[in-house]
Coordinates of C-alpha atoms in Angstrom, one line a residue:
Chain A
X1 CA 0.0 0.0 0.0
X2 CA 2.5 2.4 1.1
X3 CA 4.1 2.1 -2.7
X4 CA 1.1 2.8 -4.4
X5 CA 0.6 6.1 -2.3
X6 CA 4.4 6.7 -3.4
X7 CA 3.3 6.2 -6.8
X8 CA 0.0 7.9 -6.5
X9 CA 1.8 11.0 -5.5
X10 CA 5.0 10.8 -7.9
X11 CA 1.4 10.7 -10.8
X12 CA -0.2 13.6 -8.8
X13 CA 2.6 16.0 -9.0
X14 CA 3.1 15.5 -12.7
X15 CA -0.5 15.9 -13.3
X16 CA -1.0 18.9 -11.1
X17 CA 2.4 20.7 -12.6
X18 CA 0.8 19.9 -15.9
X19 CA -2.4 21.4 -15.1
X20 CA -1.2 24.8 -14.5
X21 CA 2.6 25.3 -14.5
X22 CA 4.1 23.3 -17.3
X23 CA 3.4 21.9 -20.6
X24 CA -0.7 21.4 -20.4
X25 CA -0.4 18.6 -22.8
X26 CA -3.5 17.3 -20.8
X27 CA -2.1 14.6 -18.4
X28 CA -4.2 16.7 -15.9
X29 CA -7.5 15.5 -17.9
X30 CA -9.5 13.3 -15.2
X31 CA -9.8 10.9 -17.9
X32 CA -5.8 10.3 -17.8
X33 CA -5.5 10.7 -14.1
X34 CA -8.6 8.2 -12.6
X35 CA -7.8 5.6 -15.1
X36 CA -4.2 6.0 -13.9
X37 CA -5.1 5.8 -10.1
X38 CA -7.4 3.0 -11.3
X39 CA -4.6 1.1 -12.4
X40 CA -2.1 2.2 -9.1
X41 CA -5.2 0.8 -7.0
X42 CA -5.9 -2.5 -8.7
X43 CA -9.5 -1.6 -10.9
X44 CA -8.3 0.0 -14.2
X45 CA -11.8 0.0 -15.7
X46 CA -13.3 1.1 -12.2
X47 CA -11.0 4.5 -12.5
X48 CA -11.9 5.0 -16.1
X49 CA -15.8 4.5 -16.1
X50 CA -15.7 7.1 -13.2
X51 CA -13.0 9.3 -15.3
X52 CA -14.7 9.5 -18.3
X53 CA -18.1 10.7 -16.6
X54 CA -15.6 13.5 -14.5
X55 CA -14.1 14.4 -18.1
X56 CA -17.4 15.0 -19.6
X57 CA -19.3 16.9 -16.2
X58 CA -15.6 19.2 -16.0
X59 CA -15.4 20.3 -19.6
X60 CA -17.9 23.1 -19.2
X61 CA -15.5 25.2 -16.9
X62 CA -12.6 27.1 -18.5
X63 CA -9.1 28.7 -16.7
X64 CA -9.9 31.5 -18.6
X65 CA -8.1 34.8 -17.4
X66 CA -7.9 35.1 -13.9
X67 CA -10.8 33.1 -13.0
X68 CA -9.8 29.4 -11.7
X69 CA -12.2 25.8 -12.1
X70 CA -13.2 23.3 -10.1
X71 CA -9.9 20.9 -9.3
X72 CA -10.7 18.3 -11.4
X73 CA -7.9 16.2 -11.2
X74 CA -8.1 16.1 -7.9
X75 CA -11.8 14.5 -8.2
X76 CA -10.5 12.0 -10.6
X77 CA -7.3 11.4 -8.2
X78 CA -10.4 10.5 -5.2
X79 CA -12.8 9.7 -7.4
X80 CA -10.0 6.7 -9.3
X81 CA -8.7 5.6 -5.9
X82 CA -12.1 5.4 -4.4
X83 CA -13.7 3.8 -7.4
X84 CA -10.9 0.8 -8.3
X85 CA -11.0 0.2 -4.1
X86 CA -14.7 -0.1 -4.5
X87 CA -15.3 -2.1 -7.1
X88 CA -15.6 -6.0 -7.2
X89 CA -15.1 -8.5 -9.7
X90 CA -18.1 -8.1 -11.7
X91 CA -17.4 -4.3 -11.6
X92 CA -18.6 -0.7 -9.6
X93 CA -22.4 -1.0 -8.4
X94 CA -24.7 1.5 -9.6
X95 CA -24.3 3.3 -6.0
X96 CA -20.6 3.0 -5.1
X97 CA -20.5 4.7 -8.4
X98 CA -23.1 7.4 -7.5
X99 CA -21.7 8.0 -4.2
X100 CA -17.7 8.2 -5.6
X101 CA -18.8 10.9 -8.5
X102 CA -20.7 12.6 -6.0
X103 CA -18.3 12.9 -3.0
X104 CA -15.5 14.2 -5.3
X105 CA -17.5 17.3 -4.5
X106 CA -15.7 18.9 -1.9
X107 CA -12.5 17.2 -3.6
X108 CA -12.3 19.7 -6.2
X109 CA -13.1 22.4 -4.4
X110 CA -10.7 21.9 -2.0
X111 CA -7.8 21.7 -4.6
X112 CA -9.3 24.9 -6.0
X113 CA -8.8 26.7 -2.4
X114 CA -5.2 25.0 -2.4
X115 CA -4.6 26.4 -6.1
X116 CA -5.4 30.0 -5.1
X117 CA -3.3 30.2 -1.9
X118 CA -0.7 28.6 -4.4
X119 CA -1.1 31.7 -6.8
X120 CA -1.0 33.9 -3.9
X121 CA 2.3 33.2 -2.6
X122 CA 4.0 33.1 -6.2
X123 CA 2.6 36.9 -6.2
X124 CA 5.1 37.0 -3.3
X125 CA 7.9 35.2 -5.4
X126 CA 7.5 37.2 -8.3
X127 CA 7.3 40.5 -6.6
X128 CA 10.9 39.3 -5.1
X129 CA 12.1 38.0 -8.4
X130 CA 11.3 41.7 -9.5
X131 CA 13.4 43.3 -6.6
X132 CA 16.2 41.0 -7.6
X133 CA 15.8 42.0 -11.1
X134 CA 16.0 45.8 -10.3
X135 CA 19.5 45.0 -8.4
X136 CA 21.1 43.5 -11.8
X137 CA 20.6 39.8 -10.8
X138 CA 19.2 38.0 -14.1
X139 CA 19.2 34.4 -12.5
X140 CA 16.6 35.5 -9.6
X141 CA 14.1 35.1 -12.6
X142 CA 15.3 31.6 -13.2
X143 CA 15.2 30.8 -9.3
X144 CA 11.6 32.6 -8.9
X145 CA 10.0 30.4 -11.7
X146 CA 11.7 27.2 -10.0
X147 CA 10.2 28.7 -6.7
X148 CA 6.9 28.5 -8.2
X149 CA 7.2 25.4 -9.9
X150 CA 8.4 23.8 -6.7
X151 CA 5.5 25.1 -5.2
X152 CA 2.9 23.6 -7.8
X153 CA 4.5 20.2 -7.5
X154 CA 4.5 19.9 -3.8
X155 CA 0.9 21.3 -3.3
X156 CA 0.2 18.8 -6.1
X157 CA 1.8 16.0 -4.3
X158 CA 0.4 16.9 -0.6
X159 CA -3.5 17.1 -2.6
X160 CA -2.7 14.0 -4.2
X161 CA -1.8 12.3 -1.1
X162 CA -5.0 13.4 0.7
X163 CA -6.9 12.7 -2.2
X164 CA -6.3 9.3 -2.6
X165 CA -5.8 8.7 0.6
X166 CA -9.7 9.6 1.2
X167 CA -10.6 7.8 -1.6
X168 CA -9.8 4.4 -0.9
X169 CA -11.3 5.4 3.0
X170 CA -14.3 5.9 1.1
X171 CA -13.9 3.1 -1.3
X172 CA -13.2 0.5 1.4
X173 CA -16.8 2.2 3.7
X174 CA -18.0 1.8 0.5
X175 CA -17.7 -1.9 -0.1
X176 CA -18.0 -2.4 3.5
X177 CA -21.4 -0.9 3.4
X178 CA -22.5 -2.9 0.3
X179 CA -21.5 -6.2 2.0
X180 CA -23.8 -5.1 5.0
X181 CA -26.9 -4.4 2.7
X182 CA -26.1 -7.4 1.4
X183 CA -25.9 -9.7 4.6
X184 CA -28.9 -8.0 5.9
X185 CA -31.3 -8.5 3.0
X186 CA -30.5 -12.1 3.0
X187 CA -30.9 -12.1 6.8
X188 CA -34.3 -10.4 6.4
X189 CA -35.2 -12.0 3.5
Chain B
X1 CA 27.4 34.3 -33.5
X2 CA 24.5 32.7 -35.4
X3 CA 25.1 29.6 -33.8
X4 CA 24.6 30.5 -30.3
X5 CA 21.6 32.8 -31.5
X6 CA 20.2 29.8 -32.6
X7 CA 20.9 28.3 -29.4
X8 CA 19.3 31.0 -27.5
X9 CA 15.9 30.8 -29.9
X10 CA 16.0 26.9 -28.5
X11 CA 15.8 28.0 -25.5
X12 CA 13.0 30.3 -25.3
X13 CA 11.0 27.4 -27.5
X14 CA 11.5 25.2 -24.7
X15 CA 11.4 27.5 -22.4
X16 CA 7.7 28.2 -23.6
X17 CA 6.2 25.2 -21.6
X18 CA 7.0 26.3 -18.3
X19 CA 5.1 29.8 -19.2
X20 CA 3.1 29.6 -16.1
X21 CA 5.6 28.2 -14.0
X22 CA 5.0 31.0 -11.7
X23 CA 1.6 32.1 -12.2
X24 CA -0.3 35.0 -9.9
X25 CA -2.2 37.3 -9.8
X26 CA -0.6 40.5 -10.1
X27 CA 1.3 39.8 -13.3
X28 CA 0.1 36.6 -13.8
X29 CA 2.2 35.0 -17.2
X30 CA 5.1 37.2 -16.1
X31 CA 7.6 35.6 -14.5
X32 CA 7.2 32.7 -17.4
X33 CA 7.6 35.3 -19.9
X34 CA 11.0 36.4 -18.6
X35 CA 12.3 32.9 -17.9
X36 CA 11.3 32.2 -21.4
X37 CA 13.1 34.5 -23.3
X38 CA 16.2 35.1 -21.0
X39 CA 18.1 32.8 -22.8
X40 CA 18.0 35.2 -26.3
X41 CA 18.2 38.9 -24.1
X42 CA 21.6 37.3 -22.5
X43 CA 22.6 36.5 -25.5
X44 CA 21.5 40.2 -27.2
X45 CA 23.1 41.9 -24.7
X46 CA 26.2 40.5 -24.3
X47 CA 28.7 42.4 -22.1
X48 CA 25.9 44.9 -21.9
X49 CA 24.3 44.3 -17.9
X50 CA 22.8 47.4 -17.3
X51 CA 20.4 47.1 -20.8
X52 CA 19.7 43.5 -20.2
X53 CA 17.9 44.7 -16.2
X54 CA 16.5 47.1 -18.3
X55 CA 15.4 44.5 -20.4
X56 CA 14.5 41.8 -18.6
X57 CA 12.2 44.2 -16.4
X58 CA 10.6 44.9 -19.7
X59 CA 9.0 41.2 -19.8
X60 CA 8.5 41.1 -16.1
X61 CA 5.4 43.6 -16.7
X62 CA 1.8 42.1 -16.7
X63 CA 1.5 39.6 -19.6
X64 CA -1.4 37.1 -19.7
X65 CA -2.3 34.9 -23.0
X66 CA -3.6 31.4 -23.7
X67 CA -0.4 29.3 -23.0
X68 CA -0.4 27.4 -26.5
X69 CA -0.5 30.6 -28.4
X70 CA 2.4 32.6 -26.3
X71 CA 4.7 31.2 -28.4
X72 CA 4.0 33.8 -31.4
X73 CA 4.5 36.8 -29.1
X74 CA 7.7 34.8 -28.1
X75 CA 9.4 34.9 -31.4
X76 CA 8.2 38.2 -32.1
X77 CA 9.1 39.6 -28.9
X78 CA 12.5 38.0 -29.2
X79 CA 12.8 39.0 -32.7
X80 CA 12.1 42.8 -31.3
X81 CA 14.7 42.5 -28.6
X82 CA 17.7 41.4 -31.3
X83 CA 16.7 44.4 -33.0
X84 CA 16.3 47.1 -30.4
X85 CA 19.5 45.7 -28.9
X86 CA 21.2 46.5 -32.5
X87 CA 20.0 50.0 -32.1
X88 CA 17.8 49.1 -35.3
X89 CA 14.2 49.6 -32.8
X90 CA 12.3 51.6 -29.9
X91 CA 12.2 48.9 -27.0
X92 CA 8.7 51.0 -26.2
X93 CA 7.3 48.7 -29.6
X94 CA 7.7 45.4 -27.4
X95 CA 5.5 46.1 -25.5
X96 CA 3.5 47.9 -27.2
X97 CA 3.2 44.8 -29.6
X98 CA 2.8 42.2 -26.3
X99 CA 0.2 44.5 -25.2
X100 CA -1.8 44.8 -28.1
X101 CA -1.4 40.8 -29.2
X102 CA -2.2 39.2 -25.8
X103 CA -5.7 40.0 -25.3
X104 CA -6.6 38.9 -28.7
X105 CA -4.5 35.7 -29.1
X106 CA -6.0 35.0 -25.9
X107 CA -9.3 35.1 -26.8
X108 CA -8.7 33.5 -29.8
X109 CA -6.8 30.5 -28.0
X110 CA -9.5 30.3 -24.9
X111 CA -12.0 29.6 -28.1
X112 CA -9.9 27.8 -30.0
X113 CA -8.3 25.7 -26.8
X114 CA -10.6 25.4 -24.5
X115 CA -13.6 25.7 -25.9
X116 CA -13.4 23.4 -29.0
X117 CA -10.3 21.3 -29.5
X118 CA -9.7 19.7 -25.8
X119 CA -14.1 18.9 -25.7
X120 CA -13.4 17.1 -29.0
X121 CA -11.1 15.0 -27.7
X122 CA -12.3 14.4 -24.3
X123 CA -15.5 13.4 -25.7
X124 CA -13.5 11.1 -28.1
X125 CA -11.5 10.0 -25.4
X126 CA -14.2 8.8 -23.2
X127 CA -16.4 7.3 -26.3
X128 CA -13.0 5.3 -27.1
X129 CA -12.6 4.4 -23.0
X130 CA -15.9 2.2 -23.6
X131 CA -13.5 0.2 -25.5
X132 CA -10.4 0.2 -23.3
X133 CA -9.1 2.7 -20.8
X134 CA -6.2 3.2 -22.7
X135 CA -7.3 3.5 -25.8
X136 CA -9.3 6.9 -24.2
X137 CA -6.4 8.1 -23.0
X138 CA -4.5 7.7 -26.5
X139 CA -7.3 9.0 -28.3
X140 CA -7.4 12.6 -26.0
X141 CA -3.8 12.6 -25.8
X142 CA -3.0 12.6 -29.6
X143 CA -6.2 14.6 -30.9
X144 CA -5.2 17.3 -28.5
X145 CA -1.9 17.8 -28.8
X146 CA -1.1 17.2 -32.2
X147 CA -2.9 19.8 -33.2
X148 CA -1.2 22.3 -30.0
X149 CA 2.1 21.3 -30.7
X150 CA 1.8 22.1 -34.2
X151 CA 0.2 25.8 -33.7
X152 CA 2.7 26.2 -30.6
X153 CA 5.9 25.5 -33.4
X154 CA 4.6 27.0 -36.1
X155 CA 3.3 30.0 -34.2
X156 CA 6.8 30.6 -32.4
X157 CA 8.3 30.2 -36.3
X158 CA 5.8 33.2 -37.2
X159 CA 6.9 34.8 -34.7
X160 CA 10.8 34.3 -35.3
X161 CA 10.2 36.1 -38.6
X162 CA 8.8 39.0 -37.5
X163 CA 5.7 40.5 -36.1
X164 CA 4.2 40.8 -39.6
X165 CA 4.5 37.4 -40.2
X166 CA 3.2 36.8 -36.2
X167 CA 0.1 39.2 -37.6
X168 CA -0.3 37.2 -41.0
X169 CA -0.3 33.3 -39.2
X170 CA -3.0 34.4 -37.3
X171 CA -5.3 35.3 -40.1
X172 CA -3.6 32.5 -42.1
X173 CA -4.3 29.6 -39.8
X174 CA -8.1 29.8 -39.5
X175 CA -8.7 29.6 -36.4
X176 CA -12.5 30.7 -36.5
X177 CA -13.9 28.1 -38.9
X178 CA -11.3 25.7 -37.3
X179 CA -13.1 26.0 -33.8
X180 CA -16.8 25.9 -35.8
X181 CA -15.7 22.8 -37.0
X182 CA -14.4 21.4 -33.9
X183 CA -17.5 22.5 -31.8
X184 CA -19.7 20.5 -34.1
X185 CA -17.4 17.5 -34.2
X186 CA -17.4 17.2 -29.9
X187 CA -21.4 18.0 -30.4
X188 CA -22.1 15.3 -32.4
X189 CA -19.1 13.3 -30.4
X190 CA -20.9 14.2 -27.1
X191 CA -23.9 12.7 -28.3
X192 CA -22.8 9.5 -29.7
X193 CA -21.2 9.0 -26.2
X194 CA -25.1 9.6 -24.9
X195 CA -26.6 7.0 -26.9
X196 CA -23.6 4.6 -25.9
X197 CA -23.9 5.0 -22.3
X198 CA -27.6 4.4 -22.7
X199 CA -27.2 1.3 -25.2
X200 CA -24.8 -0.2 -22.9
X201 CA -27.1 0.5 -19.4
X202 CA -30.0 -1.0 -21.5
X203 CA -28.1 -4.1 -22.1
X204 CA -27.3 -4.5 -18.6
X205 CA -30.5 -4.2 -17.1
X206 CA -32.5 -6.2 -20.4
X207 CA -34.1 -6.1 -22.8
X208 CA -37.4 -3.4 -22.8
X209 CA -35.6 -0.4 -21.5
X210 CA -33.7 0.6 -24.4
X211 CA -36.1 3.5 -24.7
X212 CA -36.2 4.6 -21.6
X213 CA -32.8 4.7 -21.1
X214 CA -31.9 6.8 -24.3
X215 CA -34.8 9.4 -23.6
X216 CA -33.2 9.6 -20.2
X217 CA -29.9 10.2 -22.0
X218 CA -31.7 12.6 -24.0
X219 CA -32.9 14.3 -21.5
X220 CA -29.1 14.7 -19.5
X221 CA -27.5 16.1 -22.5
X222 CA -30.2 18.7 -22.8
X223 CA -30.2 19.5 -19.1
X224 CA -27.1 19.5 -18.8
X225 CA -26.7 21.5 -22.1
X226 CA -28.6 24.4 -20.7
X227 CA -27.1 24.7 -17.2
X228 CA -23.2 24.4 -18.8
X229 CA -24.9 27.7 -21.3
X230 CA -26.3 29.2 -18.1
X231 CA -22.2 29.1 -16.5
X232 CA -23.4 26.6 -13.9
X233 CA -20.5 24.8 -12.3
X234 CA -20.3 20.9 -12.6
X235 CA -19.3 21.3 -9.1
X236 CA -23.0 23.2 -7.9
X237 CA -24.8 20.4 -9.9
X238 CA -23.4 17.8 -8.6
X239 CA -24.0 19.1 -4.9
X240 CA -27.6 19.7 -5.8
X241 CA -27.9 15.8 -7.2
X242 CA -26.0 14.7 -4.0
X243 CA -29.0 16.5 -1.9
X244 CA -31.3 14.9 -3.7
X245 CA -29.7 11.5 -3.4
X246 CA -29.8 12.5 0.5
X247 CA -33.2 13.1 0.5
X248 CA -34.7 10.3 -1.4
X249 CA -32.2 8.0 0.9
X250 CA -33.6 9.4 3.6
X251 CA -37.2 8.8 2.9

């Protein structure tokens, strides 16, 4: 388990970096990033059948200007884990399904909250960077973009490690709870 | 000489990507903009510190653009610099000329970008995911990005020959009918994915509900349709179908 967190996060930083600070050759998409947690968590179909549905419900909101979208790759990072944890050998049940998509809620929003204090303090960086400038220093603009990439990657790694981490919570309470229904009806039936 | 220029112009191409390395608020792209084309103004002014501050403070003003179409006020920007370091320009016109590109480029790009080409492949993506998982992925990776990795080169090239050629890609390359076309293709994509979905629910649960299940498909993609158009977020709708779930549970 503790590699697959390792690996979950190493996936999470890349994703989150690509999503705002480098490349955005759309590794970020929740299609790419729950079938890949999917696949770290054992239920590559599980993370793709939820991904897919995140891809379509995200696409509406743009990062257009200043304003900043739902985190939806930190959805698909819960909503991956949670879904491959959940599912059993015939698949995700109608519910677990329901109750993944629907509790990667807060998920995203969360990583949106993260993402802003993130801007904030590369506001800071750059106004240094700028000070540096003024006192004939070139490299301080190479350092101040590292800062900031630094500081995408880590706040991608520390959501992606929460992220996940909740997800297979839930997905685990998930299947738990389905094995109880199940247990019951046949003991009430 | 031309060698390392050519070096430098390497450089700021691939220093392009990390444009929003350090993205906030207050001068958003500018940071990246600097990093970018450091490489070429080091280069320029060569023995010459005091004009490359003066420069580099230039491109740490405000710049904000779509990130796959920076890349033509790049080249023309770095194109600019060579010459207002060879005394042949006013360094005013660069930013003059970022100023007056980046709002349009952007808007063209956030149409172009965001709006048409990465909803075509997504919807591709997750039609082809049906299939296999990977198979998605491949399909949204390629769609998208051979098509931004083409505009980011050959926009930096415009841009590399001069702002005139920077001004004539971007009524060359079409990017109006371009997104038309590319909004009708994820449309039509979008609903193929519908009837899919449904085809394969109706499947599962036997046979008889085939109609049901694509008039409920219908019916998503319309709702859905009209509260995307009305700026709801996916994140609002979701939270009003998780209430709902609450309360029919709890009954």
């Amino acid at each position: 388990m503790v590699f697959q967190f390792l690996l979950a996060v190493v996936i999470g930083a890349i994703a989150y970096l690509d999503r705002t600070a480098a490349f955005q050759v759309m590794l970020h998409r929740p299609l790419v990033v729950a079938t890949a947690m999917g696949a770290v968590f054992g239920n590559v179909y599980a993370g793709a059948q939820v991904g897919a549905i995140m891809e379509l419900l995200y696409l509406a909101r743009l990062p257009v200007g200043a304003s900043i979208p739902p985190d939806d790759t930190g959805a698909a990072m819960f909503g991956g884990a949670a879904a491959a944890v959940a599912a059993s050998s015939v698949g995700l049940s109608a519910g677990s399904f329901t109750a993944v998509l629907l509790l990667s809620v807060p998920c995203a929003e969360l990583g949106k909250a993260a993402d802003r204090l993130v801007r904030r303090v590369n506001g800071r960086i750059a106004a240094l960077t700028a000070e540096s400038v003024d006192r004939g220093d070139s490299r301080s603009v190479e350092h101040g973009l590292l800062a900031g990439v630094t500081l995408f990657a880590l706040s991608g790694a520390v959501l992606s490690l929460a992220f996940t981490g909740a997800g297979v919570a839930v997905g685990k309470l998930t299947m738990g709870m389905v094995f109880a229904a199940t247990f019951f009806y046949r003991w009430v039936g | 000489m031309e060698e390392r220029g050519r070096t430098a112009w390497r450089s700021t191409w691939r220093r392009q990507f990390l444009l929003q390395g350090c993205w906030n608020y207050e001068g958003m792209q500018n940071v990246g903009f600097a990093y970018s084309i450091l490489p070429a103004l080091r280069e320029f002014y060569r023995d010459r510190p005091e004009e490359l501050t003066k420069a580099l403070k230039r491109h740490l003003e405000y710049f904000n653009t779509q990130p796959s179409m920076a890349g033509v006020i790049l080249g023309a920007a770095l194109r600019l610099e060579e010459r207002a370091a060879a005394g042949e320009a006013d360094p005013r016109e660069i930013g003059t000329f970022k100023v007056g590109l980046m709002g349009s480029l952007g808007a063209i790009g956030d149409a172009y970008f965001w709006g048409a080409l990465r909803p075509m492949a997504s919807v591709a993506g997750a039609i082809l995911a049906l299939v296999h998982p990977f198979l998605g992925i491949a399909a949204l990776l390629l769609l998208y990005n051979v098509s931004h990795l083409s505009i980011r080169r050959k926009g930096f090239a415009a841009g590399i020959a001069g702002e005139e050629s920077a001004v004539q890609f971007l009524k060359g390359a079409g990017f109006a009918g371009k997104t038309a076309d590319r909004k009708i293709v994820a449309a039509i994509l979008g609903g193929a994915y519908a009837g899919a979905a449904a085809s394969k629910a109706a499947f599962l649960f036997g046979n008889g509900t085939a109609p049901a299940f694509l008039f409920v498909a219908a019916l998503t993609v319309h709702l859905l349709t009209v509260l995307f158009r009305k700026a709801v977020s996916p994140s609002e709708i979701l939270l009003f179908l998780l209430m709902i779930g609450a309360l029919l549970l709890w009954q």
